[in-house]
């Protein structure tokens, strides 16, 4: 107990103001006065309010005051109740209790807050409470710096609100204000500069919903004497000093963890994995260690710490093994909160680490927990920007968003409905949800906290509340949590997938992708909006809907909606009895600017309507023809609609001409592709042709050309596809590789195969069987191209997979011999010896009177244009010589049937066939007139 500090300005309060019957509580005075830049910094607060209802007495009749005794002192100046014009001192009769809130029980250096509870006796409806107090001191980490802020509150009507700040007159401070905070009056009194703001009345009824946390909606001010980010960095260096000698225990532990690792990235991965799996997070955001970290040796010994403790332990361990690392101040709420604050230590609430490794800079967060045995989590939060604690840093540094770095969606859902009996008969539904990157991290933590059984039950209850009546689980939900992705597989039985509408006499099946619509944001009263609309952050979602059911009408459509804030695409297509609808939705920003909210709302409404796939059939039994709804245009307009109709008519014409051009007799096709090219060119020149339709037309033309053996036409259509739609995916690349290879353009085929390989390898969970097949195809292509070094590289990759080690190593030794690389050949033979594999087959181990022929490589069989065009089948008999080094020469046709068709292609195949040289125990001679018969038929 003490009187207010002498620098506080007393306020006069009129306690006789009439009661406002509309308010449960009348607030007569809210006075906040602060003095900073002196020791101690002080904050004086006084509040005067009248309680008009018993509910108000229950809410405000007791006082709760929270402070931090590690660096603050609390002085309560008075607590009065004013009743019938008389002021009653409530402190002598108040019951006082204290609550200590320590971060970790039994650890006195982890000071928490202390709450002082004042239970006031005999408080009545109609009483006015008047209390005043002062907090003295601020966290020792800030010294005597000026770091102040103040705000008003919504939903409370205030009669008089005062904010007053005193700072030394010679101290340069930076004042920022937001959301209509008025310019304060300033004056100099003695050694102090005073800033004061007064509201005779203030009331903000409600906040606008959906506003991002970094957009102030109530008047707020901030004040700091840090002139720029370089000054904040200098302050941080005193706390997060990464220099100096590393503790021997820390260094020893780091050395043991990285033993055997050769690269900086591998060493970082091991240390980060240890931190994330073995050092638990304990928050210490308050008390003396709210900003000052504990020594790394202490954190290592305790096996717990908060973000700054863990970050500095990781930095110390990295420094001890010679890897440069820097702590980085960030805000867990993202870059906007840092920008809102401006240069000040309080702009940050988290510490991560920047590390330079061989392939660039990585940003890591050691507090991200992982399960035992899992790989280190290199994925940070979406911080956007950070302040590197480095003597060279003078500004904030960009931190790349991890979702933008990944090409795959962060959530992929595949929904498959098998409905063989239609909409009214029992069917099944399988949902496979795949979470990648940050989404995988969040999903794994939720599953581990809830437990798999509870999580599966929650999913089932969610589906029970959906649109499928009587849904039941057909199998136990599966969880795959071991890899970098999280995969959840749900399987349900649907007694009746469709719902009967008696009024319209139709049965409907409705589907809307939950993982996408959950990201949609829509606000009411968009025209009067004053603040931006917050979005859920940069994210990429994908859903694939597959419905297997007979009797559906043919559909093919693509709808798109794009803006600076999001990118939506839905494409539907019926193939036989399978309807496939793909949804993609990318959130590209974290907020929608006020000027764009109305337009954004319109787009979201259209996306919502377009995302709903409806299948319906007349009657209740669901056995009539099943119609598939086609979503409306995302941006309808009369001209666009006319153009789309004209394009659809032109496509029907193309289909009719295909029917006339293509005549199938057995296996071969005959087609007038010159006419098809002209028809397609006319179609593409029409206005309003959707990219999705262009993709469909050109890919079908290319596939038809490939079936007909017209690979030059296939390449033409595929080139148009890539040019007109800017479209490159695995299907296109596969088609290009096939046709270029058939035309003998092995360099172009190799480019396509390399791009496919990159797609596969960039997958967060690559299919190693598919990658092995790609390397095998590349090996064949490089043999045909004559690039022996590339063949060797392909083999080296294959030998690291599930591949035939015996023949692979023999072929690799042969290649290095052919290239004249004796050292590499010797190393390969050493690998053969280590694997106890003989370089030569058993038949060549002892002396032999003749040389045996063993093939290293022969080209795969290809169908000739004659087989496709005319249906001509036949064979070629020939002889050739095998030279000592295994190459072939002197191909001679002995017999060909029919003549004039297959002679050249047969000899070309022999020219690209290679044999192992003679074994040391065999005669080192050429083998002449080797016979061969090559079959050319549709099925060969």
Short mmCIF file of N, CA, C and O in Angstrom, two decimals, residues 13-111:
data_model
loop_
_atom_site.label_atom_id
_atom_site.label_comp_id
_atom_site.label_asym_id
_atom_site.label_seq_id
_atom_site.Cartn_x
_atom_site.Cartn_y
_atom_site.Cartn_z
N UNK A 13 -13.45 12.68 -10.99
CA UNK A 13 -14.52 11.82 -11.48
C UNK A 13 -15.86 12.31 -10.93
O UNK A 13 -15.98 12.60 -9.72
N UNK A 14 -16.86 12.41 -11.80
CA UNK A 14 -18.22 12.78 -11.38
C UNK A 14 -18.99 11.50 -11.05
O UNK A 14 -19.41 10.76 -11.93
N UNK A 15 -19.15 11.24 -9.76
CA UNK A 15 -19.83 10.02 -9.32
C UNK A 15 -21.35 10.14 -9.35
O UNK A 15 -22.06 9.18 -9.05
N UNK A 16 -21.85 11.33 -9.69
CA UNK A 16 -23.29 11.54 -9.66
C UNK A 16 -23.96 11.34 -11.01
O UNK A 16 -25.13 11.66 -11.18
N UNK A 17 -23.23 10.82 -11.98
CA UNK A 17 -23.80 10.64 -13.32
C UNK A 17 -25.00 9.71 -13.24
O UNK A 17 -25.01 8.75 -12.46
N UNK A 18 -26.07 10.01 -14.02
CA UNK A 18 -27.26 9.16 -13.97
C UNK A 18 -26.95 7.75 -14.48
O UNK A 18 -26.04 7.53 -15.27
N UNK A 19 -27.75 6.79 -14.02
CA UNK A 19 -27.58 5.40 -14.42
C UNK A 19 -28.05 5.23 -15.86
O UNK A 19 -29.10 5.73 -16.24
N UNK A 20 -27.23 4.52 -16.69
CA UNK A 20 -27.63 4.18 -18.06
C UNK A 20 -28.30 2.80 -18.01
O UNK A 20 -27.63 1.78 -17.84
N UNK A 21 -29.60 2.80 -18.11
CA UNK A 21 -30.35 1.55 -17.94
C UNK A 21 -30.03 0.53 -19.01
O UNK A 21 -30.29 -0.66 -18.84
N UNK A 22 -29.43 0.98 -20.13
CA UNK A 22 -29.10 0.04 -21.21
C UNK A 22 -27.80 -0.70 -20.94
O UNK A 22 -27.48 -1.67 -21.64
N UNK A 23 -27.03 -0.24 -19.95
CA UNK A 23 -25.73 -0.84 -19.68
C UNK A 23 -25.74 -1.56 -18.34
O UNK A 23 -26.25 -1.05 -17.34
N UNK A 24 -25.15 -2.78 -18.31
CA UNK A 24 -25.01 -3.48 -17.03
C UNK A 24 -23.98 -2.80 -16.17
O UNK A 24 -24.05 -2.84 -14.93
N UNK A 25 -23.00 -2.16 -16.83
CA UNK A 25 -21.93 -1.48 -16.11
C UNK A 25 -21.65 -0.14 -16.77
O UNK A 25 -21.52 -0.06 -18.00
N UNK A 26 -21.57 0.92 -15.98
CA UNK A 26 -21.18 2.24 -16.47
C UNK A 26 -19.72 2.47 -16.11
O UNK A 26 -19.34 2.43 -14.93
N UNK A 27 -18.88 2.71 -17.14
CA UNK A 27 -17.46 2.99 -16.90
C UNK A 27 -17.26 4.51 -16.97
O UNK A 27 -17.43 5.13 -18.02
N UNK A 28 -16.90 5.09 -15.79
CA UNK A 28 -16.73 6.53 -15.71
C UNK A 28 -15.32 6.98 -16.06
O UNK A 28 -15.11 8.09 -16.53
N UNK A 29 -14.33 6.10 -15.80
CA UNK A 29 -12.94 6.51 -16.01
C UNK A 29 -12.08 5.28 -16.29
O UNK A 29 -12.17 4.28 -15.59
N UNK A 30 -11.24 5.40 -17.31
CA UNK A 30 -10.17 4.44 -17.56
C UNK A 30 -8.92 5.25 -17.81
O UNK A 30 -8.81 5.94 -18.83
N UNK A 31 -7.98 5.19 -16.86
CA UNK A 31 -6.81 6.06 -16.90
C UNK A 31 -5.54 5.19 -16.91
O UNK A 31 -5.30 4.41 -15.98
N UNK A 32 -4.77 5.31 -17.98
CA UNK A 32 -3.50 4.59 -18.11
C UNK A 32 -2.39 5.62 -18.24
O UNK A 32 -2.37 6.41 -19.20
N UNK A 33 -1.44 5.64 -17.29
CA UNK A 33 -0.32 6.56 -17.32
C UNK A 33 0.97 5.75 -17.17
O UNK A 33 1.07 4.90 -16.28
N UNK A 34 1.93 6.01 -18.05
CA UNK A 34 3.18 5.24 -18.06
C UNK A 34 4.37 6.18 -18.12
O UNK A 34 4.33 7.22 -18.80
N UNK A 35 5.42 5.80 -17.39
CA UNK A 35 6.68 6.53 -17.46
C UNK A 35 7.78 5.52 -17.78
O UNK A 35 7.95 4.51 -17.08
N UNK A 36 8.50 5.78 -18.88
CA UNK A 36 9.54 4.85 -19.35
C UNK A 36 10.83 5.61 -19.57
O UNK A 36 10.86 6.83 -19.69
N UNK A 37 11.94 4.83 -19.63
CA UNK A 37 13.25 5.44 -19.84
C UNK A 37 13.93 5.81 -18.55
O UNK A 37 15.00 6.41 -18.56
N UNK A 38 13.32 5.48 -17.43
CA UNK A 38 13.92 5.72 -16.11
C UNK A 38 13.90 4.40 -15.35
O UNK A 38 13.27 3.44 -15.75
N UNK A 39 14.61 4.36 -14.26
CA UNK A 39 14.62 3.16 -13.43
C UNK A 39 13.92 3.50 -12.12
O UNK A 39 14.40 4.37 -11.36
N UNK A 40 12.78 2.87 -11.77
CA UNK A 40 12.17 1.83 -12.62
C UNK A 40 11.15 2.42 -13.59
O UNK A 40 10.62 3.51 -13.35
N UNK A 41 10.88 1.71 -14.69
CA UNK A 41 9.74 2.05 -15.51
C UNK A 41 8.48 1.77 -14.72
O UNK A 41 8.40 0.79 -13.96
N UNK A 42 7.47 2.64 -14.88
CA UNK A 42 6.26 2.48 -14.09
C UNK A 42 5.02 2.61 -14.97
O UNK A 42 5.03 3.34 -15.98
N UNK A 43 3.95 1.89 -14.54
CA UNK A 43 2.67 1.95 -15.24
C UNK A 43 1.56 2.09 -14.22
O UNK A 43 1.36 1.19 -13.38
N UNK A 44 0.88 3.23 -14.25
CA UNK A 44 -0.21 3.53 -13.31
C UNK A 44 -1.54 3.29 -14.02
O UNK A 44 -1.74 3.69 -15.17
N UNK A 45 -2.47 2.63 -13.30
CA UNK A 45 -3.79 2.35 -13.88
C UNK A 45 -4.86 2.65 -12.85
O UNK A 45 -4.73 2.30 -11.67
N UNK A 46 -5.92 3.32 -13.32
CA UNK A 46 -7.07 3.59 -12.46
C UNK A 46 -8.33 3.30 -13.26
O UNK A 46 -8.44 3.69 -14.43
N UNK A 47 -9.29 2.63 -12.59
CA UNK A 47 -10.54 2.29 -13.25
C UNK A 47 -11.69 2.59 -12.29
O UNK A 47 -11.64 2.22 -11.10
N UNK A 48 -12.71 3.27 -12.82
CA UNK A 48 -13.89 3.62 -12.03
C UNK A 48 -15.12 3.18 -12.80
O UNK A 48 -15.31 3.59 -13.95
N UNK A 49 -15.97 2.36 -12.14
CA UNK A 49 -17.16 1.85 -12.85
C UNK A 49 -18.28 1.57 -11.86
O UNK A 49 -18.04 1.27 -10.69
N UNK A 50 -19.52 1.68 -12.35
CA UNK A 50 -20.69 1.42 -11.53
C UNK A 50 -21.37 0.16 -12.04
O UNK A 50 -21.56 -0.03 -13.25
N UNK A 51 -21.77 -0.72 -11.09
CA UNK A 51 -22.41 -1.99 -11.42
C UNK A 51 -23.92 -1.83 -11.26
O UNK A 51 -24.42 -1.65 -10.14
N UNK A 52 -24.66 -1.90 -12.36
CA UNK A 52 -26.10 -1.62 -12.35
C UNK A 52 -26.95 -2.87 -12.19
O UNK A 52 -28.15 -2.75 -11.94
N UNK A 53 -26.37 -4.04 -12.34
CA UNK A 53 -27.14 -5.29 -12.25
C UNK A 53 -26.40 -6.27 -11.35
O UNK A 53 -25.19 -6.14 -11.11
N UNK A 54 -27.14 -7.28 -10.87
CA UNK A 54 -26.49 -8.29 -10.04
C UNK A 54 -25.48 -9.10 -10.86
O UNK A 54 -24.47 -9.57 -10.33
N UNK A 55 -25.76 -9.24 -12.17
CA UNK A 55 -24.78 -9.93 -13.03
C UNK A 55 -23.47 -9.15 -13.08
O UNK A 55 -22.37 -9.74 -13.09
N UNK A 56 -23.55 -7.82 -13.12
CA UNK A 56 -22.34 -7.01 -13.12
C UNK A 56 -21.58 -7.16 -11.80
O UNK A 56 -20.35 -7.21 -11.75
N UNK A 57 -22.32 -7.26 -10.70
CA UNK A 57 -21.68 -7.45 -9.40
C UNK A 57 -20.92 -8.79 -9.38
O UNK A 57 -19.80 -8.88 -8.87
N UNK A 58 -21.55 -9.84 -9.94
CA UNK A 58 -20.89 -11.13 -9.98
C UNK A 58 -19.62 -11.09 -10.84
O UNK A 58 -18.63 -11.76 -10.55
N UNK A 59 -19.64 -10.29 -11.93
CA UNK A 59 -18.50 -10.23 -12.84
C UNK A 59 -17.38 -9.35 -12.32
O UNK A 59 -16.20 -9.66 -12.49
N UNK A 60 -17.73 -8.20 -11.68
CA UNK A 60 -16.72 -7.20 -11.35
C UNK A 60 -16.60 -6.94 -9.85
O UNK A 60 -15.81 -6.09 -9.43
N UNK A 61 -17.36 -7.65 -9.01
CA UNK A 61 -17.34 -7.37 -7.57
C UNK A 61 -16.07 -7.80 -6.89
O UNK A 61 -15.82 -7.41 -5.74
N UNK A 62 -15.24 -8.63 -7.54
CA UNK A 62 -13.92 -9.00 -7.02
C UNK A 62 -12.86 -8.57 -8.03
O UNK A 62 -13.11 -8.53 -9.24
N UNK A 63 -11.69 -8.28 -7.55
CA UNK A 63 -10.61 -7.80 -8.42
C UNK A 63 -9.52 -8.86 -8.52
O UNK A 63 -9.18 -9.52 -7.52
N UNK A 64 -8.98 -9.03 -9.72
CA UNK A 64 -7.86 -9.96 -9.95
C UNK A 64 -6.76 -9.19 -10.66
O UNK A 64 -6.96 -8.67 -11.77
N UNK A 65 -5.59 -9.12 -10.05
CA UNK A 65 -4.48 -8.34 -10.58
C UNK A 65 -3.30 -9.28 -10.80
O UNK A 65 -2.90 -10.01 -9.86
N UNK A 66 -2.73 -9.27 -11.97
CA UNK A 66 -1.64 -10.18 -12.32
C UNK A 66 -0.36 -9.37 -12.55
O UNK A 66 -0.38 -8.36 -13.27
N UNK A 67 0.74 -9.81 -11.93
CA UNK A 67 2.02 -9.16 -12.16
C UNK A 67 3.13 -10.21 -12.10
O UNK A 67 2.90 -11.37 -11.78
N UNK A 68 4.37 -9.80 -12.39
CA UNK A 68 5.51 -10.70 -12.50
C UNK A 68 6.56 -10.31 -11.46
O UNK A 68 7.36 -9.39 -11.68
N UNK A 69 6.57 -10.96 -10.32
CA UNK A 69 7.45 -10.54 -9.21
C UNK A 69 8.93 -10.66 -9.54
O UNK A 69 9.75 -10.07 -8.83
N UNK A 70 9.32 -11.42 -10.58
CA UNK A 70 10.73 -11.54 -10.93
C UNK A 70 11.31 -10.19 -11.32
O UNK A 70 12.50 -9.93 -11.10
N UNK A 71 10.48 -9.32 -11.91
CA UNK A 71 11.01 -8.02 -12.33
C UNK A 71 10.02 -6.88 -12.05
O UNK A 71 10.30 -5.74 -12.41
N UNK A 72 8.88 -7.15 -11.42
CA UNK A 72 7.89 -6.11 -11.16
C UNK A 72 7.57 -6.03 -9.67
O UNK A 72 7.63 -7.02 -8.94
N UNK A 73 7.19 -4.82 -9.25
CA UNK A 73 6.60 -4.61 -7.94
C UNK A 73 5.19 -4.05 -8.15
O UNK A 73 4.96 -3.25 -9.05
N UNK A 74 4.27 -4.49 -7.30
CA UNK A 74 2.89 -4.04 -7.39
C UNK A 74 2.56 -3.19 -6.17
O UNK A 74 2.79 -3.60 -5.02
N UNK A 75 2.01 -1.99 -6.43
CA UNK A 75 1.53 -1.11 -5.34
C UNK A 75 0.06 -0.83 -5.60
O UNK A 75 -0.31 -0.32 -6.66
N UNK A 76 -0.81 -1.17 -4.64
CA UNK A 76 -2.23 -0.86 -4.74
C UNK A 76 -2.46 0.42 -3.93
O UNK A 76 -2.22 0.48 -2.72
N UNK A 77 -2.94 1.45 -4.60
CA UNK A 77 -3.08 2.77 -3.96
C UNK A 77 -4.40 2.88 -3.21
O UNK A 77 -4.44 3.39 -2.09
N UNK A 78 -5.46 2.43 -3.82
CA UNK A 78 -6.74 2.44 -3.10
C UNK A 78 -7.73 1.52 -3.81
O UNK A 78 -7.60 1.27 -5.02
N UNK A 79 -8.68 1.00 -3.03
CA UNK A 79 -9.85 0.30 -3.56
C UNK A 79 -11.04 0.84 -2.77
O UNK A 79 -11.21 0.54 -1.57
N UNK A 80 -11.87 1.64 -3.45
CA UNK A 80 -13.00 2.29 -2.79
C UNK A 80 -14.30 1.84 -3.43
O UNK A 80 -14.35 1.55 -4.64
N UNK A 81 -15.33 1.78 -2.61
CA UNK A 81 -16.69 1.65 -3.11
C UNK A 81 -17.42 2.94 -2.78
O UNK A 81 -17.42 3.39 -1.61
N UNK A 82 -18.03 3.56 -3.79
CA UNK A 82 -18.79 4.80 -3.59
C UNK A 82 -20.27 4.42 -3.59
O UNK A 82 -20.78 3.85 -4.58
N UNK A 83 -20.93 4.69 -2.46
CA UNK A 83 -22.34 4.33 -2.30
C UNK A 83 -23.07 5.50 -1.63
O UNK A 83 -22.66 5.96 -0.57
N UNK A 84 -24.10 5.99 -2.32
CA UNK A 84 -24.90 7.11 -1.80
C UNK A 84 -24.01 8.32 -1.49
O UNK A 84 -24.17 9.00 -0.46
N UNK A 85 -23.03 8.57 -2.35
CA UNK A 85 -22.16 9.72 -2.20
C UNK A 85 -21.05 9.54 -1.20
O UNK A 85 -20.22 10.45 -1.01
N UNK A 86 -20.98 8.39 -0.52
CA UNK A 86 -19.96 8.13 0.48
C UNK A 86 -18.91 7.16 -0.09
O UNK A 86 -19.24 6.20 -0.78
N UNK A 87 -17.61 7.43 0.20
CA UNK A 87 -16.52 6.58 -0.26
C UNK A 87 -16.11 5.65 0.88
O UNK A 87 -15.79 6.11 1.98
N UNK A 88 -16.14 4.34 0.61
CA UNK A 88 -15.83 3.33 1.61
C UNK A 88 -14.52 2.65 1.23
O UNK A 88 -14.38 2.14 0.10
N UNK A 89 -13.54 2.63 2.14
CA UNK A 89 -12.26 1.95 1.90
C UNK A 89 -12.47 0.44 2.05
O UNK A 89 -12.81 -0.05 3.14
N UNK A 90 -12.27 -0.31 0.98
CA UNK A 90 -12.56 -1.74 0.97
C UNK A 90 -11.36 -2.59 1.35
O UNK A 90 -11.52 -3.80 1.61
N UNK A 91 -10.16 -2.04 1.39
CA UNK A 91 -8.98 -2.87 1.62
C UNK A 91 -8.94 -3.49 3.02
O UNK A 91 -8.54 -4.66 3.17
N UNK A 92 -9.32 -2.76 4.08
CA UNK A 92 -9.23 -3.39 5.42
C UNK A 92 -10.08 -4.65 5.56
O UNK A 92 -9.73 -5.55 6.34
N UNK A 93 -11.19 -4.74 4.84
CA UNK A 93 -12.08 -5.90 4.99
C UNK A 93 -11.95 -6.90 3.84
O UNK A 93 -12.63 -7.94 3.86
N UNK A 94 -11.13 -6.60 2.84
CA UNK A 94 -11.00 -7.51 1.69
C UNK A 94 -10.20 -8.74 2.07
O UNK A 94 -9.25 -8.67 2.88
N UNK A 95 -10.61 -9.89 1.54
CA UNK A 95 -9.83 -11.11 1.71
C UNK A 95 -8.88 -11.24 0.52
O UNK A 95 -9.31 -11.16 -0.63
N UNK A 96 -7.61 -11.43 0.81
CA UNK A 96 -6.58 -11.44 -0.24
C UNK A 96 -6.00 -12.84 -0.38
O UNK A 96 -5.62 -13.47 0.63
N UNK A 97 -5.93 -13.34 -1.59
CA UNK A 97 -5.25 -14.61 -1.88
C UNK A 97 -4.26 -14.39 -3.02
O UNK A 97 -4.38 -13.44 -3.80
N UNK A 98 -3.28 -15.30 -3.07
CA UNK A 98 -2.23 -15.20 -4.09
C UNK A 98 -2.15 -16.53 -4.85
O UNK A 98 -2.26 -17.61 -4.24
N UNK A 99 -1.96 -16.44 -6.12
CA UNK A 99 -1.75 -17.63 -6.95
C UNK A 99 -0.44 -17.45 -7.71
O UNK A 99 -0.27 -16.49 -8.44
N UNK A 100 0.48 -18.39 -7.48
CA UNK A 100 1.76 -18.35 -8.20
C UNK A 100 1.68 -19.30 -9.39
O UNK A 100 1.33 -20.47 -9.23
N UNK A 101 2.00 -18.79 -10.54
CA UNK A 101 1.90 -19.58 -11.77
C UNK A 101 3.29 -19.82 -12.33
O UNK A 101 3.80 -19.06 -13.14
N UNK A 102 3.94 -20.87 -11.85
CA UNK A 102 5.28 -21.20 -12.33
C UNK A 102 5.19 -22.05 -13.57
O UNK A 102 4.29 -22.89 -13.71
N UNK A 103 6.15 -21.85 -14.47
CA UNK A 103 6.19 -22.66 -15.69
C UNK A 103 6.48 -24.10 -15.38
O UNK A 103 5.89 -25.01 -15.94
N UNK A 104 7.42 -24.36 -14.46
CA UNK A 104 7.76 -25.73 -14.09
C UNK A 104 7.87 -25.80 -12.57
O UNK A 104 8.70 -25.12 -11.97
N UNK A 105 7.03 -26.61 -11.97
CA UNK A 105 7.02 -26.71 -10.51
C UNK A 105 8.38 -27.19 -10.01
O UNK A 105 9.01 -28.08 -10.59
N UNK A 106 8.86 -26.58 -8.93
CA UNK A 106 10.13 -27.00 -8.35
C UNK A 106 11.34 -26.40 -9.02
O UNK A 106 12.47 -26.70 -8.64
N UNK A 107 11.13 -25.54 -10.01
CA UNK A 107 12.26 -24.89 -10.68
C UNK A 107 12.14 -23.39 -10.41
O UNK A 107 11.48 -22.66 -11.15
N UNK A 108 12.76 -22.89 -9.36
CA UNK A 108 12.51 -21.51 -8.94
C UNK A 108 12.95 -20.48 -9.96
O UNK A 108 12.45 -19.37 -9.97
N UNK A 109 13.92 -20.83 -10.83
CA UNK A 109 14.37 -19.82 -11.79
C UNK A 109 13.38 -19.64 -12.94
O UNK A 109 13.53 -18.76 -13.76
N UNK A 110 12.36 -20.50 -12.98
CA UNK A 110 11.34 -20.36 -14.03
C UNK A 110 10.16 -19.59 -13.45
O UNK A 110 9.08 -20.12 -13.29
N UNK A 111 10.40 -18.33 -13.08
CA UNK A 111 9.35 -17.58 -12.40
C UNK A 111 8.15 -17.39 -13.31
O UNK A 111 8.28 -17.07 -14.48
#
